[in-house]
């Protein structure tokens, strides 16, 4: 059985979901120290002006280090409204946005206390839409060097070049709303793939895995 451990992620990039496709069992880390400027609270979509990062604000933890499972979502900056409007502006002309919009919008109407829970529910919903059925298990302890599994907790990271950090992933180009103007933008949020490709998203994930 091939196993992997990943960090929690907000509408993670295509690379992350390719791992959910490729592995028999996926552990999602709850007990790592929370770090900003990662996919834990950030996703990147394709806007008319190019790649756009959307960041969920979080409450400051009690100590210098706060565990991922304890990170609370802040209401700062009316972020739910901002993110939703960004998705509408970016994907209103995509082939499948209208099909998924009502259900997707609910995640931006409901208030979640904890970032980990929000990320996990959104991930499960995304998997359902794509017909992806990963076995996902929240961790119950922190292990620095996990045995018998591939550790991608810090390898899938917005500041790392995936072509160097992950040789098992080679993104297959697919239709994007702004590709005529901007060219194909690889490894954006799973939302970009879903809204542009709908049910065929699964095939893109499959074909992006280097055997």
C-alpha positions as YAML, in Angstrom:
chain: A
units: angstrom
residues:
- id: 1
  name: UNK
  ca: [0.00, 0.00, 0.00]
- id: 2
  name: UNK
  ca: [1.44, 3.38, -0.99]
- id: 3
  name: UNK
  ca: [0.91, 6.11, 1.61]
- id: 4
  name: UNK
  ca: [1.55, 9.83, 1.71]
- id: 5
  name: UNK
  ca: [1.36, 12.61, 4.29]
- id: 6
  name: UNK
  ca: [0.24, 16.10, 3.22]
- id: 7
  name: UNK
  ca: [-0.32, 19.40, 4.95]
- id: 8
  name: UNK
  ca: [-3.83, 20.81, 5.19]
- id: 9
  name: UNK
  ca: [-4.56, 23.11, 2.24]
- id: 10
  name: UNK
  ca: [-7.17, 25.62, 1.12]
- id: 11
  name: UNK
  ca: [-8.41, 24.65, -2.36]
- id: 12
  name: UNK
  ca: [-5.02, 23.07, -2.96]
- id: 13
  name: UNK
  ca: [-3.22, 23.08, -6.30]
- id: 14
  name: UNK
  ca: [-3.71, 20.38, -8.93]
- id: 15
  name: UNK
  ca: [-0.47, 18.72, -7.75]
- id: 16
  name: UNK
  ca: [-2.05, 18.05, -4.33]
- id: 17
  name: UNK
  ca: [-5.12, 16.41, -5.85]
- id: 18
  name: UNK
  ca: [-2.93, 14.31, -8.13]
- id: 19
  name: UNK
  ca: [-1.52, 12.86, -4.90]
- id: 20
  name: UNK
  ca: [-5.04, 12.13, -3.65]
- id: 21
  name: UNK
  ca: [-5.56, 10.21, -6.89]
- id: 22
  name: UNK
  ca: [-2.23, 8.36, -6.85]
- id: 23
  name: UNK
  ca: [-2.02, 7.12, -3.25]
- id: 24
  name: UNK
  ca: [-3.95, 4.37, -1.47]
- id: 25
  name: UNK
  ca: [-3.92, 6.20, 1.84]
- id: 26
  name: UNK
  ca: [-3.47, 9.91, 2.56]
- id: 27
  name: UNK
  ca: [-2.66, 11.32, 5.99]
- id: 28
  name: UNK
  ca: [-3.47, 15.01, 6.45]
- id: 29
  name: UNK
  ca: [-1.32, 16.71, 9.09]
- id: 30
  name: UNK
  ca: [-3.08, 18.37, 12.03]
- id: 31
  name: UNK
  ca: [-0.21, 18.69, 14.50]
- id: 32
  name: UNK
  ca: [2.40, 20.66, 12.54]
- id: 33
  name: UNK
  ca: [3.25, 24.23, 13.53]
- id: 34
  name: UNK
  ca: [1.14, 26.59, 11.45]
- id: 35
  name: UNK
  ca: [3.04, 28.63, 8.89]
- id: 36
  name: UNK
  ca: [1.78, 31.57, 6.87]
- id: 37
  name: UNK
  ca: [2.43, 32.05, 3.15]
- id: 38
  name: UNK
  ca: [1.70, 28.38, 2.43]
- id: 39
  name: UNK
  ca: [-1.23, 26.58, 0.82]
- id: 40
  name: UNK
  ca: [-2.67, 26.03, 4.31]
- id: 41
  name: UNK
  ca: [-4.60, 29.29, 3.96]
- id: 42
  name: UNK
  ca: [-3.88, 30.32, 0.38]
- id: 43
  name: UNK
  ca: [-4.98, 29.28, -3.09]
- id: 44
  name: UNK
  ca: [-4.07, 30.66, -6.51]
- id: 45
  name: UNK
  ca: [-6.61, 31.11, -9.30]
- id: 46
  name: UNK
  ca: [-6.47, 32.47, -12.86]
- id: 47
  name: UNK
  ca: [-7.88, 35.99, -13.06]
- id: 48
  name: UNK
  ca: [-8.13, 38.31, -16.05]
- id: 49
  name: UNK
  ca: [-4.93, 39.96, -14.82]
- id: 50
  name: UNK
  ca: [-2.98, 36.76, -14.30]
- id: 51
  name: UNK
  ca: [-2.51, 34.47, -11.28]
- id: 52
  name: UNK
  ca: [-4.36, 35.77, -8.22]
- id: 53
  name: UNK
  ca: [-3.65, 34.58, -4.67]
- id: 54
  name: UNK
  ca: [-6.59, 34.38, -2.27]
- id: 55
  name: UNK
  ca: [-5.65, 34.24, 1.41]
- id: 56
  name: UNK
  ca: [-7.81, 33.34, 4.41]
- id: 57
  name: UNK
  ca: [-6.98, 35.58, 7.40]
- id: 58
  name: UNK
  ca: [-6.33, 33.74, 10.66]
- id: 59
  name: UNK
  ca: [-6.44, 34.69, 14.32]
- id: 60
  name: UNK
  ca: [-3.12, 35.15, 16.07]
- id: 61
  name: UNK
  ca: [-2.28, 32.12, 18.24]
- id: 62
  name: UNK
  ca: [-1.52, 32.28, 21.95]
- id: 63
  name: UNK
  ca: [2.15, 31.33, 21.69]
- id: 64
  name: UNK
  ca: [4.83, 31.75, 19.09]
- id: 65
  name: UNK
  ca: [3.92, 28.40, 17.60]
- id: 66
  name: UNK
  ca: [0.34, 27.26, 17.11]
- id: 67
  name: UNK
  ca: [-0.71, 23.85, 15.84]
- id: 68
  name: UNK
  ca: [-2.58, 23.69, 12.55]
- id: 69
  name: UNK
  ca: [-5.58, 22.05, 14.22]
- id: 70
  name: UNK
  ca: [-5.94, 25.04, 16.58]
- id: 71
  name: UNK
  ca: [-5.80, 27.81, 13.97]
- id: 72
  name: UNK
  ca: [-8.97, 29.86, 13.94]
- id: 73
  name: UNK
  ca: [-10.33, 31.69, 10.93]
- id: 74
  name: UNK
  ca: [-10.60, 35.47, 11.28]
- id: 75
  name: UNK
  ca: [-13.44, 37.55, 9.85]
- id: 76
  name: UNK
  ca: [-10.96, 40.28, 8.96]
- id: 77
  name: UNK
  ca: [-11.41, 42.11, 5.67]
- id: 78
  name: UNK
  ca: [-14.76, 40.48, 4.80]
- id: 79
  name: UNK
  ca: [-12.66, 37.78, 3.12]
- id: 80
  name: UNK
  ca: [-15.54, 35.41, 2.32]
- id: 81
  name: UNK
  ca: [-17.20, 38.08, 0.19]
- id: 82
  name: UNK
  ca: [-13.87, 39.02, -1.42]
- id: 83
  name: UNK
  ca: [-13.00, 35.41, -2.29]
- id: 84
  name: UNK
  ca: [-16.45, 34.65, -3.66]
- id: 85
  name: UNK
  ca: [-16.40, 37.74, -5.88]
- id: 86
  name: UNK
  ca: [-12.94, 36.75, -7.13]
- id: 87
  name: UNK
  ca: [-14.21, 33.29, -8.12]
- id: 88
  name: UNK
  ca: [-17.21, 34.80, -9.92]
- id: 89
  name: UNK
  ca: [-15.04, 37.30, -11.81]
- id: 90
  name: UNK
  ca: [-12.51, 34.63, -12.77]
- id: 91
  name: UNK
  ca: [-14.84, 31.77, -13.68]
- id: 92
  name: UNK
  ca: [-18.27, 33.13, -14.61]
- id: 93
  name: UNK
  ca: [-17.46, 32.37, -18.27]
- id: 94
  name: UNK
  ca: [-15.94, 28.94, -17.58]
- id: 95
  name: UNK
  ca: [-17.88, 25.90, -18.86]
- id: 96
  name: UNK
  ca: [-18.86, 24.49, -15.45]
- id: 97
  name: UNK
  ca: [-18.96, 27.34, -12.93]
- id: 98
  name: UNK
  ca: [-22.75, 27.75, -13.05]
- id: 99
  name: UNK
  ca: [-23.21, 24.02, -12.50]
- id: 100
  name: UNK
  ca: [-21.23, 24.02, -9.23]
- id: 101
  name: UNK
  ca: [-21.74, 27.62, -8.07]
- id: 102
  name: UNK
  ca: [-24.68, 27.19, -5.68]
- id: 103
  name: UNK
  ca: [-23.08, 24.40, -3.66]
- id: 104
  name: UNK
  ca: [-19.66, 26.02, -3.76]
- id: 105
  name: UNK
  ca: [-21.11, 29.34, -2.55]
- id: 106
  name: UNK
  ca: [-22.34, 27.69, 0.66]
- id: 107
  name: UNK
  ca: [-18.76, 27.40, 1.89]
- id: 108
  name: UNK
  ca: [-18.58, 31.20, 1.77]
- id: 109
  name: UNK
  ca: [-21.89, 31.73, 3.56]
- id: 110
  name: UNK
  ca: [-21.23, 29.43, 6.52]
- id: 111
  name: UNK
  ca: [-18.82, 30.51, 9.24]
- id: 112
  name: UNK
  ca: [-16.22, 27.94, 10.17]
- id: 113
  name: UNK
  ca: [-14.24, 28.33, 13.40]
- id: 114
  name: UNK
  ca: [-11.17, 26.33, 12.46]
- id: 115
  name: UNK
  ca: [-9.12, 26.49, 9.26]
- id: 116
  name: UNK
  ca: [-8.37, 22.75, 9.29]
- id: 117
  name: UNK
  ca: [-12.09, 21.88, 9.37]
- id: 118
  name: UNK
  ca: [-12.90, 24.33, 6.59]
- id: 119
  name: UNK
  ca: [-10.09, 23.00, 4.40]
- id: 120
  name: UNK
  ca: [-11.11, 19.39, 5.00]
- id: 121
  name: UNK
  ca: [-14.81, 19.92, 4.21]
- id: 122
  name: UNK
  ca: [-13.97, 21.85, 1.07]
- id: 123
  name: UNK
  ca: [-11.52, 19.14, 0.01]
- id: 124
  name: UNK
  ca: [-14.10, 16.38, 0.53]
- id: 125
  name: UNK
  ca: [-16.63, 18.36, -1.52]
- id: 126
  name: UNK
  ca: [-14.12, 18.87, -4.33]
- id: 127
  name: UNK
  ca: [-13.35, 15.15, -4.36]
- id: 128
  name: UNK
  ca: [-17.06, 14.33, -4.62]
- id: 129
  name: UNK
  ca: [-17.48, 16.61, -7.63]
- id: 130
  name: UNK
  ca: [-14.47, 15.08, -9.39]
- id: 131
  name: UNK
  ca: [-15.47, 11.51, -8.43]
- id: 132
  name: UNK
  ca: [-12.19, 11.15, -6.58]
- id: 133
  name: UNK
  ca: [-12.37, 8.76, -3.63]
- id: 134
  name: UNK
  ca: [-9.22, 9.08, -1.52]
- id: 135
  name: UNK
  ca: [-8.83, 7.46, 1.89]
- id: 136
  name: UNK
  ca: [-7.99, 10.55, 3.95]
- id: 137
  name: UNK
  ca: [-6.99, 10.27, 7.60]
- id: 138
  name: UNK
  ca: [-6.30, 13.22, 9.92]
- id: 139
  name: UNK
  ca: [-3.08, 12.64, 11.88]
- id: 140
  name: UNK
  ca: [-3.30, 12.13, 15.65]
- id: 141
  name: UNK
  ca: [0.29, 13.08, 16.47]
- id: 142
  name: UNK
  ca: [3.27, 14.83, 14.91]
- id: 143
  name: UNK
  ca: [6.01, 12.62, 13.48]
- id: 144
  name: UNK
  ca: [9.03, 14.46, 12.10]
- id: 145
  name: UNK
  ca: [10.12, 11.58, 9.86]
- id: 146
  name: UNK
  ca: [7.13, 9.34, 9.05]
- id: 147
  name: UNK
  ca: [8.04, 5.74, 8.24]
- id: 148
  name: UNK
  ca: [6.62, 3.89, 5.26]
- id: 149
  name: UNK
  ca: [5.10, 6.92, 3.57]
- id: 150
  name: UNK
  ca: [6.09, 9.76, 1.26]
- id: 151
  name: UNK
  ca: [6.30, 13.10, 3.05]
- id: 152
  name: UNK
  ca: [4.97, 16.00, 0.98]
- id: 153
  name: UNK
  ca: [3.99, 18.29, 3.85]
- id: 154
  name: UNK
  ca: [6.46, 20.97, 2.81]
- id: 155
  name: UNK
  ca: [7.16, 19.87, -0.78]
- id: 156
  name: UNK
  ca: [3.86, 21.17, -2.13]
- id: 157
  name: UNK
  ca: [4.49, 24.83, -1.38]
- id: 158
  name: UNK
  ca: [3.83, 28.12, -3.22]
- id: 159
  name: UNK
  ca: [7.49, 29.12, -2.89]
- id: 160
  name: UNK
  ca: [8.86, 25.88, -4.30]
- id: 161
  name: UNK
  ca: [9.13, 25.08, -7.99]
- id: 162
  name: UNK
  ca: [7.08, 21.92, -8.45]
- id: 163
  name: UNK
  ca: [9.19, 20.82, -11.43]
- id: 164
  name: UNK
  ca: [12.13, 20.53, -9.05]
- id: 165
  name: UNK
  ca: [10.38, 19.51, -5.81]
- id: 166
  name: UNK
  ca: [8.06, 16.88, -7.30]
- id: 167
  name: UNK
  ca: [9.32, 14.73, -10.17]
- id: 168
  name: UNK
  ca: [6.19, 12.54, -9.95]
- id: 169
  name: UNK
  ca: [3.96, 15.37, -11.20]
- id: 170
  name: UNK
  ca: [3.81, 16.76, -14.73]
- id: 171
  name: UNK
  ca: [0.70, 18.91, -15.27]
- id: 172
  name: UNK
  ca: [-1.29, 18.19, -18.39]
- id: 173
  name: UNK
  ca: [-2.60, 21.37, -20.07]
- id: 174
  name: UNK
  ca: [-6.36, 21.82, -20.10]
- id: 175
  name: UNK
  ca: [-8.74, 24.57, -21.24]
- id: 176
  name: UNK
  ca: [-8.62, 27.77, -19.16]
- id: 177
  name: UNK
  ca: [-10.78, 30.86, -19.55]
- id: 178
  name: UNK
  ca: [-7.86, 33.22, -20.19]
- id: 179
  name: UNK
  ca: [-5.47, 30.85, -21.94]
- id: 180
  name: UNK
  ca: [-5.78, 32.63, -25.33]
- id: 181
  name: UNK
  ca: [-4.46, 35.80, -23.69]
- id: 182
  name: UNK
  ca: [-2.15, 34.41, -21.02]
- id: 183
  name: UNK
  ca: [-1.25, 30.91, -22.15]
- id: 184
  name: UNK
  ca: [-1.79, 27.84, -19.97]
- id: 185
  name: UNK
  ca: [-1.08, 28.42, -16.28]
- id: 186
  name: UNK
  ca: [-0.08, 25.14, -14.62]
- id: 187
  name: UNK
  ca: [-0.76, 23.92, -11.09]
- id: 188
  name: UNK
  ca: [-3.37, 26.45, -10.05]
- id: 189
  name: UNK
  ca: [-6.03, 25.70, -7.44]
- id: 190
  name: UNK
  ca: [-8.21, 22.62, -7.95]
- id: 191
  name: UNK
  ca: [-11.09, 25.12, -8.36]
- id: 192
  name: UNK
  ca: [-9.57, 26.24, -11.66]
- id: 193
  name: UNK
  ca: [-9.54, 22.67, -12.93]
- id: 194
  name: UNK
  ca: [-13.07, 21.88, -11.73]
- id: 195
  name: UNK
  ca: [-14.73, 24.98, -13.17]
- id: 196
  name: UNK
  ca: [-12.98, 24.60, -16.52]
- id: 197
  name: UNK
  ca: [-13.13, 20.82, -16.97]
- id: 198
  name: UNK
  ca: [-15.95, 19.55, -14.75]
- id: 199
  name: UNK
  ca: [-16.19, 15.73, -14.70]
- id: 200
  name: UNK
  ca: [-13.13, 15.43, -16.94]
- id: 201
  name: UNK
  ca: [-10.98, 16.83, -14.12]
- id: 202
  name: UNK
  ca: [-10.29, 13.26, -13.01]
- id: 203
  name: UNK
  ca: [-8.66, 12.45, -16.35]
- id: 204
  name: UNK
  ca: [-6.40, 15.51, -16.05]
- id: 205
  name: UNK
  ca: [-5.30, 14.39, -12.58]
- id: 206
  name: UNK
  ca: [-4.65, 10.86, -13.80]
- id: 207
  name: UNK
  ca: [-2.61, 12.03, -16.79]
- id: 208
  name: UNK
  ca: [-0.57, 14.47, -14.66]
- id: 209
  name: UNK
  ca: [0.93, 11.64, -12.61]
- id: 210
  name: UNK
  ca: [4.35, 10.50, -13.80]
- id: 211
  name: UNK
  ca: [4.26, 6.72, -13.69]
...
